[in-house]
Short mmCIF file of C-alpha atoms and ligand atoms in Angstrom, two decimals:
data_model
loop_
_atom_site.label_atom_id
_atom_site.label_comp_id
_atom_site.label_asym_id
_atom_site.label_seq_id
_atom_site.Cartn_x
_atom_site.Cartn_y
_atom_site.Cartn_z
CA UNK A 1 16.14 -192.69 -136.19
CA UNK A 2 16.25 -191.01 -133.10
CA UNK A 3 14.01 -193.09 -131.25
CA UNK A 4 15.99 -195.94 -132.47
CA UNK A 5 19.14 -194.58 -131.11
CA UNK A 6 17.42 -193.67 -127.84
CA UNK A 7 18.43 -190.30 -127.84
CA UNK A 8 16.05 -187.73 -127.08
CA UNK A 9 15.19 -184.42 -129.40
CA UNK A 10 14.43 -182.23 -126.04
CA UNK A 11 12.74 -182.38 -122.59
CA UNK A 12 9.65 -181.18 -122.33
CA UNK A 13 7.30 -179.85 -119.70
CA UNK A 14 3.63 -179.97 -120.43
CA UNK A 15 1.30 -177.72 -117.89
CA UNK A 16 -2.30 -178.59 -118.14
CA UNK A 17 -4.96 -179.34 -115.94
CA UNK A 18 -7.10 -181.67 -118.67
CA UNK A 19 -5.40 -185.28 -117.40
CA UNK A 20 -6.60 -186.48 -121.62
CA UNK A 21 -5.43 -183.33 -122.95
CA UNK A 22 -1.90 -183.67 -121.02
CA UNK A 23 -1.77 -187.70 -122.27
CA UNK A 24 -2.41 -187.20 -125.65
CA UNK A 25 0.15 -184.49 -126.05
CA UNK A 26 2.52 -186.51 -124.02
CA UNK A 27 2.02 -189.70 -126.09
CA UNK A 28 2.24 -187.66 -129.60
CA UNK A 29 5.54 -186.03 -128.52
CA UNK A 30 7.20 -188.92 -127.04
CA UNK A 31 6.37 -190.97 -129.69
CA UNK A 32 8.06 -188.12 -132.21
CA UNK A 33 11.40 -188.57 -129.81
CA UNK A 34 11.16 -185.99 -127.64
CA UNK A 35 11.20 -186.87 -123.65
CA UNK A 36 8.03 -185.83 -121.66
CA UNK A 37 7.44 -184.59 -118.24
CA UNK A 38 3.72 -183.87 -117.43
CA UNK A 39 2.54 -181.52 -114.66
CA UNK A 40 -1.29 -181.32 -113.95
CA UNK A 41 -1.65 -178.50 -111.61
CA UNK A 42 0.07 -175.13 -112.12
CA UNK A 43 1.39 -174.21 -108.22
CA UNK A 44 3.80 -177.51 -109.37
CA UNK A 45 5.64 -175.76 -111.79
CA UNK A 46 8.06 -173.81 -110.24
CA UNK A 47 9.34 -176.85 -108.16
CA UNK A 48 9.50 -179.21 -111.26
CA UNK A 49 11.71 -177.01 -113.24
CA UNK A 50 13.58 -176.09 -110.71
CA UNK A 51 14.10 -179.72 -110.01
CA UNK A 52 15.14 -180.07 -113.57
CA UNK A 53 15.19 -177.35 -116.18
CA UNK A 54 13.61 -178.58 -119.65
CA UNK A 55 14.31 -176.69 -123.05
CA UNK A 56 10.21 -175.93 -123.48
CA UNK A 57 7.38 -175.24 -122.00
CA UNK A 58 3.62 -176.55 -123.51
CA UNK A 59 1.59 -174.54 -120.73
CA UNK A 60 -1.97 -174.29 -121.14
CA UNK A 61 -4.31 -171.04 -119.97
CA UNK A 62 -6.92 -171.68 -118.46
CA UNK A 63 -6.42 -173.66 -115.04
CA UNK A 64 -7.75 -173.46 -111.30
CA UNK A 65 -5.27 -171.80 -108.91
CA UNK A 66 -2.59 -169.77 -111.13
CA UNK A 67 -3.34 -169.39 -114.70
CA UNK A 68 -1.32 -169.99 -117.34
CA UNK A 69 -0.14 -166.04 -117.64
CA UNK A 70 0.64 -165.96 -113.87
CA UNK A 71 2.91 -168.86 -114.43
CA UNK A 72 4.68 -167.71 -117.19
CA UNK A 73 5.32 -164.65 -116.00
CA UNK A 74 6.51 -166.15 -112.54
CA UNK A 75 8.79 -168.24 -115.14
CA UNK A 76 10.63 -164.89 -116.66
CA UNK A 77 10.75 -163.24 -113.19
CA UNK A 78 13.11 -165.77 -112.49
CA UNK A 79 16.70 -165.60 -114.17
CA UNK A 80 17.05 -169.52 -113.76
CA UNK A 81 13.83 -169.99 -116.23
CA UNK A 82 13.60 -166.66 -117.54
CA UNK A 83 15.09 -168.20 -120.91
CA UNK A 84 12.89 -171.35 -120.95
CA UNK A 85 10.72 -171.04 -124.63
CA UNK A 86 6.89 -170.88 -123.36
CA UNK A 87 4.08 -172.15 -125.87
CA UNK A 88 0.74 -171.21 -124.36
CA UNK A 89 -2.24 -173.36 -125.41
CA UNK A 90 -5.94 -172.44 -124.83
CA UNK A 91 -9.21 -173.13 -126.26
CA UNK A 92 -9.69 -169.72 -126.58
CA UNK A 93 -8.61 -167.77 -129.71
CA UNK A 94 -9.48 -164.04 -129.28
CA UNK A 95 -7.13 -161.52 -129.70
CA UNK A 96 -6.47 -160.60 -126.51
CA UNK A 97 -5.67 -163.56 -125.26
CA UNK A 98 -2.67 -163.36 -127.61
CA UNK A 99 -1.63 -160.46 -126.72
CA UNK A 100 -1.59 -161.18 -123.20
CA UNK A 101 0.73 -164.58 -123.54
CA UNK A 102 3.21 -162.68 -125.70
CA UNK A 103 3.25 -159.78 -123.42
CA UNK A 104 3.97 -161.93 -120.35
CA UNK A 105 7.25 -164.02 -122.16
CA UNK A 106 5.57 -166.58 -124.16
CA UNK A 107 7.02 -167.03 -127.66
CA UNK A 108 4.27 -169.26 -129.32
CA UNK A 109 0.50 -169.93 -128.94
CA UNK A 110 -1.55 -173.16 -130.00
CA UNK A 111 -4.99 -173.60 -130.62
CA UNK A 112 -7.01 -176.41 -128.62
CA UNK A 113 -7.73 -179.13 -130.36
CA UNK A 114 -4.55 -179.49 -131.14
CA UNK A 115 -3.50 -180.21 -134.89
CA UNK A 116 -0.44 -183.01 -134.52
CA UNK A 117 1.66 -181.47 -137.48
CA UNK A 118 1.28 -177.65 -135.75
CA UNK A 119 2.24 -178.86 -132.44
CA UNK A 120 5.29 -180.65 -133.98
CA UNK A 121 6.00 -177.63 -136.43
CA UNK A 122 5.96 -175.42 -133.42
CA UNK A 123 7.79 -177.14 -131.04
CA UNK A 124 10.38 -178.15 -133.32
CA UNK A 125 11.24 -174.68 -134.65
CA UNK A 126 11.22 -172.89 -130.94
CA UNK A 127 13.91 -175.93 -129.87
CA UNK A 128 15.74 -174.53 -132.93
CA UNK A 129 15.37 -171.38 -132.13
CA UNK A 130 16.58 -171.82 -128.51
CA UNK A 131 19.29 -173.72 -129.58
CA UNK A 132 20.33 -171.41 -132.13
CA UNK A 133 20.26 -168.68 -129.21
CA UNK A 134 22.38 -170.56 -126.94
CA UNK A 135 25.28 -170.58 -129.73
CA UNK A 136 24.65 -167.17 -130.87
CA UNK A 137 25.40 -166.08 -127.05
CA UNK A 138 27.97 -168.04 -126.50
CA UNK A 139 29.56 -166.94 -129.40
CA UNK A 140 29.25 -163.43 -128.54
CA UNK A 141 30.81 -164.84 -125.25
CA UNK A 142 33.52 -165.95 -127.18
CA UNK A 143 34.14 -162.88 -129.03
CA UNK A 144 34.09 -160.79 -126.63
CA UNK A 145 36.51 -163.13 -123.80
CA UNK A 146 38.46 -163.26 -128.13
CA UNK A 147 38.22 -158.99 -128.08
CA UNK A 148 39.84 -158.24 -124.90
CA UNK A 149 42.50 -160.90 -125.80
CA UNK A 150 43.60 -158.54 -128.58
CA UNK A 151 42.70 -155.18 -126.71
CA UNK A 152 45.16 -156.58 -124.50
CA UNK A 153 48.27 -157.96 -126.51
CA UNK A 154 47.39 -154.86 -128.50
CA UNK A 155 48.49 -152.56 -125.44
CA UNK A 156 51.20 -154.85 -125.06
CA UNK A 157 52.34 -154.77 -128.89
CA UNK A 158 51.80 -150.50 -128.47
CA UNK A 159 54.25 -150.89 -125.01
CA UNK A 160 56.62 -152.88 -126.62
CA UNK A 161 57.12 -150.87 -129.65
CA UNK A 162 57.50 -147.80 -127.85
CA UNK A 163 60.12 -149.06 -125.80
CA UNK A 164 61.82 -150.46 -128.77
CA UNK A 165 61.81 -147.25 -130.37
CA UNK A 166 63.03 -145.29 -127.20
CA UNK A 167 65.61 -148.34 -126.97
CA UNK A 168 66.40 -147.82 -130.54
CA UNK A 169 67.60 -143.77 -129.74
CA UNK A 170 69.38 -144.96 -126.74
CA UNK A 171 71.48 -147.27 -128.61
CA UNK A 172 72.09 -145.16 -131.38
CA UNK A 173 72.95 -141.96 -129.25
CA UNK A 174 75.32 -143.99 -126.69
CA UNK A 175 77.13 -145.84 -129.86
CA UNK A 176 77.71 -142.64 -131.65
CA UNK A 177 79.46 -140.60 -128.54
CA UNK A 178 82.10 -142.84 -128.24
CA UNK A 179 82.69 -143.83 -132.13
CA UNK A 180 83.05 -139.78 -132.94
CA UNK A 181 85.61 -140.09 -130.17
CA UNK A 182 87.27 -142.69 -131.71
CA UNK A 183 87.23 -141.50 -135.34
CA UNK A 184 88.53 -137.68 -133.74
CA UNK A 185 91.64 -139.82 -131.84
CA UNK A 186 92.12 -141.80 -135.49
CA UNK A 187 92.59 -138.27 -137.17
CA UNK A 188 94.81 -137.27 -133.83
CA UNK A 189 97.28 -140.21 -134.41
CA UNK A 190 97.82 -140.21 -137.94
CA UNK A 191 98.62 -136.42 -137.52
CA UNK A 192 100.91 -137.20 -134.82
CA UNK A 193 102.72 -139.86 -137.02
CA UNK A 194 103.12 -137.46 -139.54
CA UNK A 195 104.65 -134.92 -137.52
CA UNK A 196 107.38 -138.07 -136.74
CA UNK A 197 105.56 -137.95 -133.11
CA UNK A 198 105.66 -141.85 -132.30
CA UNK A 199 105.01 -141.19 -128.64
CA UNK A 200 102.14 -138.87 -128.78
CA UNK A 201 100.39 -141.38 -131.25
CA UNK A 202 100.60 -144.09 -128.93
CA UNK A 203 99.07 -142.26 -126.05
CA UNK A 204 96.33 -141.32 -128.60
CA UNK A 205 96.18 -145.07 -129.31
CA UNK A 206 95.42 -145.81 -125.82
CA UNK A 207 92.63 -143.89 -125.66
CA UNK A 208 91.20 -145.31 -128.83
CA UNK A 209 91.33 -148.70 -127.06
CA UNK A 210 89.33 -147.51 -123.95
CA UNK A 211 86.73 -145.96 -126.63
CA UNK A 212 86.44 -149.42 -128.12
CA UNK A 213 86.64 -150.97 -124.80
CA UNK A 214 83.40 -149.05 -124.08
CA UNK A 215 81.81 -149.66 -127.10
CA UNK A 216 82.27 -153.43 -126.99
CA UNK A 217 80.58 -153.12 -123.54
CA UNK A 218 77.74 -151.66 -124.54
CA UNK A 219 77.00 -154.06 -127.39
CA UNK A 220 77.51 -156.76 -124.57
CA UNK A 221 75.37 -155.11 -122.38
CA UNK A 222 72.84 -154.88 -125.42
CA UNK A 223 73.04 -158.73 -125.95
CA UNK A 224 72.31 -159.88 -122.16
CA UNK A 225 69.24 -157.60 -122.84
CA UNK A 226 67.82 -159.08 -125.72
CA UNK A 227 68.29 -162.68 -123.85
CA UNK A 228 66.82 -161.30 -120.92
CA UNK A 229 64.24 -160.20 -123.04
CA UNK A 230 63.50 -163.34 -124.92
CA UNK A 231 65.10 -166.17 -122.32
CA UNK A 232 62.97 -167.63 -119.83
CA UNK A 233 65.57 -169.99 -117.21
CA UNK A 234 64.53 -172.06 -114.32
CA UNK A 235 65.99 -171.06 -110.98
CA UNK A 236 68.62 -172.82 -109.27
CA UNK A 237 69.88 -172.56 -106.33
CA UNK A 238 72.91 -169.98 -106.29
CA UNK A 239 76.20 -170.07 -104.86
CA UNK A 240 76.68 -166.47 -104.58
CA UNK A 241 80.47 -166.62 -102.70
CA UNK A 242 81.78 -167.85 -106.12
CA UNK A 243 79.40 -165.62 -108.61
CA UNK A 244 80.68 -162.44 -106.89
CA UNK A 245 84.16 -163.50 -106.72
CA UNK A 246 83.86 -164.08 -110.37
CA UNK A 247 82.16 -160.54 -111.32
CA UNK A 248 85.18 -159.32 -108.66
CA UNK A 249 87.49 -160.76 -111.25
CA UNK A 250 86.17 -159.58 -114.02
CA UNK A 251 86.35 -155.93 -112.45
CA UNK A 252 89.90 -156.50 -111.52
CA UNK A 253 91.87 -153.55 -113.93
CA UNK A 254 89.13 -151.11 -113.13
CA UNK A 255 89.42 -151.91 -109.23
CA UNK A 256 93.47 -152.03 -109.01
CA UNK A 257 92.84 -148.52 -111.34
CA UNK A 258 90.19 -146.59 -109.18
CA UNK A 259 92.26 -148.21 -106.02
CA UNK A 260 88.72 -149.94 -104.38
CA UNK A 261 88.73 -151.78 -101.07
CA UNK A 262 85.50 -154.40 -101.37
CA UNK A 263 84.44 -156.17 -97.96
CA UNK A 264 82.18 -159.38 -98.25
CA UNK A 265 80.31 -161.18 -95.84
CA UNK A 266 81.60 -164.50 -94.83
CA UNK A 267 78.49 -166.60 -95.16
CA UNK A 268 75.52 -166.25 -97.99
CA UNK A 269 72.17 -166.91 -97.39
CA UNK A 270 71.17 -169.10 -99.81
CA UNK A 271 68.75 -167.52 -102.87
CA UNK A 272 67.01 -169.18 -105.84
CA UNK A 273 68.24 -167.49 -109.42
CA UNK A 274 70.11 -167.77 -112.65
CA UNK A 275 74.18 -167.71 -111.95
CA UNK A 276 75.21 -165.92 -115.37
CA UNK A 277 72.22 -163.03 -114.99
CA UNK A 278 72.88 -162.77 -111.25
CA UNK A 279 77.02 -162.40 -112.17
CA UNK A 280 75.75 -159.26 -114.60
CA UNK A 281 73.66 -157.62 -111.65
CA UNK A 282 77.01 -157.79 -109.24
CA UNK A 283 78.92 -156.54 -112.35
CA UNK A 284 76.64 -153.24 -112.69
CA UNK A 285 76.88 -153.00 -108.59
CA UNK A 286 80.43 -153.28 -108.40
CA UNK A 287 81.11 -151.16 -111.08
CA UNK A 288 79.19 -148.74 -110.10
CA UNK A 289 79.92 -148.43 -106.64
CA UNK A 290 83.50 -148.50 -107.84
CA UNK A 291 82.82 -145.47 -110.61
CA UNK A 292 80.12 -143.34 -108.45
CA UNK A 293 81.65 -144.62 -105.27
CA UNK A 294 84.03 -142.44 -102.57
CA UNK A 295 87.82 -141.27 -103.68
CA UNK A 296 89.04 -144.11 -103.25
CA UNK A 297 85.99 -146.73 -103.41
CA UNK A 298 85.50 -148.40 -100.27
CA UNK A 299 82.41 -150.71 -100.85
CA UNK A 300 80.36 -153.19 -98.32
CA UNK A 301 78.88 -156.06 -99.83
CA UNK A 302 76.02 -157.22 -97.96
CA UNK A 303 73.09 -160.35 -97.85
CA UNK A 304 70.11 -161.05 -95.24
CA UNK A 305 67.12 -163.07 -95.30
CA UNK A 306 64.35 -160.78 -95.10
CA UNK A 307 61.97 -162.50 -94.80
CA UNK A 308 60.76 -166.35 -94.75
CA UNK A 309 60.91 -166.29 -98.24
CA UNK A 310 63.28 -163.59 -99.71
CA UNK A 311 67.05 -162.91 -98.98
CA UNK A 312 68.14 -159.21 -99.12
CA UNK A 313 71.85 -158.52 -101.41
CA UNK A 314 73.36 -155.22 -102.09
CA UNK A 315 76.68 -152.92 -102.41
CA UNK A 316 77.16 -150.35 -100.07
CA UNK A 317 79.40 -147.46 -101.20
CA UNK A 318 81.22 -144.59 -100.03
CA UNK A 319 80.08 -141.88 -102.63
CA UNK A 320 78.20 -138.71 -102.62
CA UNK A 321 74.80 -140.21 -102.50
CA UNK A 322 72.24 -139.63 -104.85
CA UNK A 323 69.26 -137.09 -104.23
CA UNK A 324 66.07 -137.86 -103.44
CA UNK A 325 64.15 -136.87 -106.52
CA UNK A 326 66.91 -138.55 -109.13
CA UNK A 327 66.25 -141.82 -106.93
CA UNK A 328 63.17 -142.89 -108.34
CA UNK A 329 64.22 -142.71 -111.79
CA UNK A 330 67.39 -144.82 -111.74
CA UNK A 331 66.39 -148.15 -112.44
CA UNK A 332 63.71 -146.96 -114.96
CA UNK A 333 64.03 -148.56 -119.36
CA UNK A 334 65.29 -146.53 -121.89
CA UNK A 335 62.90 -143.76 -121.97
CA UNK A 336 63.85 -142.14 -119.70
CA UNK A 337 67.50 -142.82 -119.34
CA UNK A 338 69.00 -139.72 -121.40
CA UNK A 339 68.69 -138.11 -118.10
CA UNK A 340 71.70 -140.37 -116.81
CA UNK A 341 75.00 -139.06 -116.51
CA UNK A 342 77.60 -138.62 -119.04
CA UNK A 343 80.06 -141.30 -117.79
CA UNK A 344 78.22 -144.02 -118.60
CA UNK A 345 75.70 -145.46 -120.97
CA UNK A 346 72.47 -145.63 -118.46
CA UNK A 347 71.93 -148.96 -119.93
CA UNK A 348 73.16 -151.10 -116.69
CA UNK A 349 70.45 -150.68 -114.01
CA UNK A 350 67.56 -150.83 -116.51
CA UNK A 351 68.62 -154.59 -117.18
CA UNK A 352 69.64 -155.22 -113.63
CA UNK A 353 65.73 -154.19 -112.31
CA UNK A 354 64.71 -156.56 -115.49
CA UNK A 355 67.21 -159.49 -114.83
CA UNK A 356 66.32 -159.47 -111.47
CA UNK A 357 62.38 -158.80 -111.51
CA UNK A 358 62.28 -162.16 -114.05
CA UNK A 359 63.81 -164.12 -111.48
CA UNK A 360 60.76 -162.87 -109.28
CA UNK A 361 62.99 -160.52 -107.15
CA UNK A 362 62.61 -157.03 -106.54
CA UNK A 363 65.40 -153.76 -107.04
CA UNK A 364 66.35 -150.62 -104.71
CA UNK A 365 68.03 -147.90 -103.73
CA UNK A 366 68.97 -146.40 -100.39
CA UNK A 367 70.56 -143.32 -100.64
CA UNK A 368 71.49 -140.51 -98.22
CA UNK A 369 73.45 -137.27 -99.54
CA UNK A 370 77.03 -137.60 -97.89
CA UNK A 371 76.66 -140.76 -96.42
CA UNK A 372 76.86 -142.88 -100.04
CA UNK A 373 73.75 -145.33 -101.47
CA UNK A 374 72.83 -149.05 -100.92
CA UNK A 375 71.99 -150.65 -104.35
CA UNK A 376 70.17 -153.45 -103.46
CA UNK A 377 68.34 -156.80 -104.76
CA UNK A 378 65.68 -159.12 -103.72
CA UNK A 379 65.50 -162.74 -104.70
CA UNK A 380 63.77 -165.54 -103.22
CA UNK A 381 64.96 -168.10 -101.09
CA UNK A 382 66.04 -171.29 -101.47
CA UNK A 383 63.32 -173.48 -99.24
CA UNK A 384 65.90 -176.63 -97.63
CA UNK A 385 64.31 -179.91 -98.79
CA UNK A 386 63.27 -181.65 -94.63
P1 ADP B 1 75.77 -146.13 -116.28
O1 ADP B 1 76.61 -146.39 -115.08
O2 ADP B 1 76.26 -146.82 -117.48
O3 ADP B 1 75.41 -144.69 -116.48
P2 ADP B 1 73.62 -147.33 -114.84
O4 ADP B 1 72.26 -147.64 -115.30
O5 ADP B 1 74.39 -148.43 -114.21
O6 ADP B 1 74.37 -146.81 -116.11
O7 ADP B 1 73.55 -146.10 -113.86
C1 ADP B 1 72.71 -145.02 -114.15
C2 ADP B 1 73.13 -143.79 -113.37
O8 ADP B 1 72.86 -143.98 -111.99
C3 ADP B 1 74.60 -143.49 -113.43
O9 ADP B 1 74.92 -142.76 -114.58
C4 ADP B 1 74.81 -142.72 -112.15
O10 ADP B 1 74.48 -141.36 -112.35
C5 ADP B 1 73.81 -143.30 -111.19
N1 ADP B 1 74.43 -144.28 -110.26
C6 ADP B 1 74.47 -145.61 -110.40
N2 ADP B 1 75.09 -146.20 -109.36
C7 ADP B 1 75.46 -145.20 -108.52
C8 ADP B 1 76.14 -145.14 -107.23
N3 ADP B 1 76.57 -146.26 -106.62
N4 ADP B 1 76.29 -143.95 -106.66
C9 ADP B 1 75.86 -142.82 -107.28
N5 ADP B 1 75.23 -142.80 -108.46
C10 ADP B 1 75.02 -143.98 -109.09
#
C-alpha cells in the first residue's frame, strides 16, 4: 500500500563497511517502503546526517577507522542527533558487546546474519517508538505553553476579583453616606411640616436634592467605569476646543457657584482618543480644580506636544497643593481610595488614569504646597496623513 502510494515509512541510514551486507539490507528495507541511504565508511557519518537527519540509524560494530560505539556516541554528544534511534548490528553476540552499545545511546541490537522478519520487527517498533516520543514531548510542550496560560489568567481572575471586591466596599460605603443624609433630611422636613414650618422644609428639601444630585453622580460615574472596563473604541482624532467647552458646560452651576475663572489655550495640538471618555477626564479636572482649587478657582488649561508622538493636556489650579507623600496615591483603584477625602467619592481619578491609560496615554500630577497642582494627561498624537 505504501509503496503503491509512494510514500515512504521512514528514512533510513545504514552504517556498514560490508558493501553486500549494506545492499542486502538496503534492498530488504526499501522494498518493505522505507527510503534508504547507505554509508560505507564510518568518518562519513557525521556529515551525512548532518546533511539530512533520518529517523534511524542501522550502524554496524565492527569497522576500520571509528567503530560503531565511537560513532554512536559521537551521535548523542551532539544535540542535533542526540535523539536519532541507533540499532547496532555485529556478528558478535557476547555480552559485553551489549552492554557497551546500550551504554553508549543505542536502543536496539541485531544479530549478523540478519533474520528479515527481526530486522523489520525492530525497525518498525523503534520508528514507533520515536514517533510516539515526538508526540509525547510535544504534548508536554503543549501542556505546559496550556499551564502557564491558566497560571496566568488565573492571576488575572485572583486581580480582578480582588478589585471587584474592594470596588464592591467602595460603592457600598460612598452610596450609604449620602442616602443616611438623605433619609436624616426626609425625617427633618416632615418634622418641619408638622410644626406648620413651610420654609424650613424647603431649605431641607434643597439639600435633599444636592444629596441625590451626588448620588446620581456616582452611579454615573460607576457606569462610565464598567464601559471603560468592558469597551474597547478605536481612536479618532479629537477636537479637544469643542470637548472641553462641552465638559465647561456641563460644569456651568458648580463654576458660576464656586465663582471659577478658567483660561484655555487658543490652539490644540491635535491627539488621537475617544471624545465621550476624553469629555469625562476634563469633567474630573475641572471639577476638581474647581472644588480643591484656590478661593475663588482660578484654573489654566494647558496642551503641548511632548514629544514626536505624544501631546501633553492638563488643569492648572490655584489651590493648596497636595503633599508629596499623598501624591503617589491619587490616581490609584479602589483599594486604596478610602484614604480620599470626605468631599468627594475618590471614584473620579481612578477612572480618569484607566480611561486614559486604554487610550494608550499616560496620567500625572505636579504638585507644589502653596503654589497649587498640575493634573495632567498624555495621549498620543495624531500623525498628519503627507
Ligand atoms: P473625589 O474628588 O470624588 O474625591 P477624585 O478621585 O477625583 O475623587 O479625587 C481624589 C482626591 O484627590 C480628592 O478627594 C482630593 O483630596 C484630591 N484632589 C483631586 N484633585 C485635586 C486638586 N486639583 N487639588 C488638590 N487635591 C485634589
Amino acid at each position: 500500500m505504501i509503496e503503491e502510494t509512494g510514500l515512504s515509512k521512514g528514512d533510513i541510514l545504514i552504517v556498514d563497511d560490508a558493501l553486500p551486507n549494506l545492499r542486502l539490507l538496503s534492498r530488504m528495507l526499501t522494498h518493505h517502503g522505507y527510503q534508504v541511504r547507505g554509508v560505507s565508511n564510518s568518518s562519513m557519518v557525521m556529515t551525512v546526517v548532518h546533511a539530512e537527519a533520518p529517523d534511524l540509524i542501522l550502524l554496524d560494530i565492527n569497522m576500520p577507522g571509528q567503530n560503531g560505539y565511537e560513532v554512536c556516541a559521537a551521535l548523542k554528544a551532539d544535540p542535533l542527533t542526540a535523539e536519532i534511534p541507533v540499532i547496532f548490528m555485529s556478528a558478535l553476540d557476547d555480552v559485553l558487546d551489549k552492554v557497551r552499545a546500550f551504554a553508549v545511546g543505542g536502543v536496539d541490537y541485531i544479530p549478523k546474519p540478519f533474520q528479515i522478519e527481526e530486522v523489520l520487527a525492530r525497525v518498525e517498533t523503534h520508528l514507533t517508538l520515536q514517533a510516539l516520543q515526538k508526540q509525547l514531548k510535544q504534548q508536554v510542550h503543549a501542556l505546559q505553553s496550556l499551564t502557564n496560560d491558566l497560571v496566568h489568567a488565573n492571576n488575572q481572575l485572583q486581580a480582578s476579583n480582588n478589585e471587584l471586591n474592594a470596588f464592591a466596599h467602595t460603592v457600598a460605603h460612598d452610596l450609604k453616606n449620602p442616602l443616611a443624609s438623605i433619609m436624616l433630611t426626609a425625617d427633618v422636613t416632615e418634622r418641619y411640616l408638622s410644626q406648620g414650618q413651610p420654609d424650613k422644609a424647603t431649605q431641607t428639601l434643597t439639600a435633599m436634592r444636592q444629596g441625590v444630585h451626588k448620588l446620581d453622580n456616582i452611579i454615573d460615574e460607576l457606569l462610565l467605569l464598567a464601559s471603560v472596563r468592558k469597551e474597547t473604541v478605536t481612536k479618532t482624532p479629537l477636537v479637544m476646543g469643542r470637548i472641553v467647552t462641552q465638559a465647561l458646560l456641563r460644569l456651568r452651576r458648580m463654576s458660576e457657584q464656586f465663582e471659577a475663572a478658567v483660561e484655555l489655550p487658543e490652539i490644540w495640538p491635535l491627539a488621537l482618543g475617544y471624545a465621550p471618555w476624553i469629555e469625562e477626564v476634563w469633567m474630573n479636572y475641572l471639577s476638581n480644580g474647581i472644588k480643591y482649587g484656590g478661593k475663588p478657582p482660578s484654573l489654566v488649561v494647558g496642551a503641548e506636544e511632548w514629544d514626536d508622538d505624544r501631546v501633553c493636556f492638563w488643569v492648572q489650579d490655584n489651590g493648596p497643593g497636595i503633599e508629596a507623600a499623598k501624591l503617589k496615591n491619587l490616581f490609584v483603584e479602589f483599594t486604596r481610595l478610602e484614604q480620599t477625602r470626605a468631599q468627594g467619592h475618590g471614584l473620579g481619578l481612578s477612572i480618569v488614569k484607566r480611561i486614559v491609560e486604554k487610550l494608550d496615554g499616560e496620567v500625572g500630577v505636579e504638585s507644589t504646597p502653596g503654589k497649587g497642582s498640575r493634573f495632567y494627561f498624555v495621549l498620543p498624537k495624531q500623525v498628519h496623513e503627507l
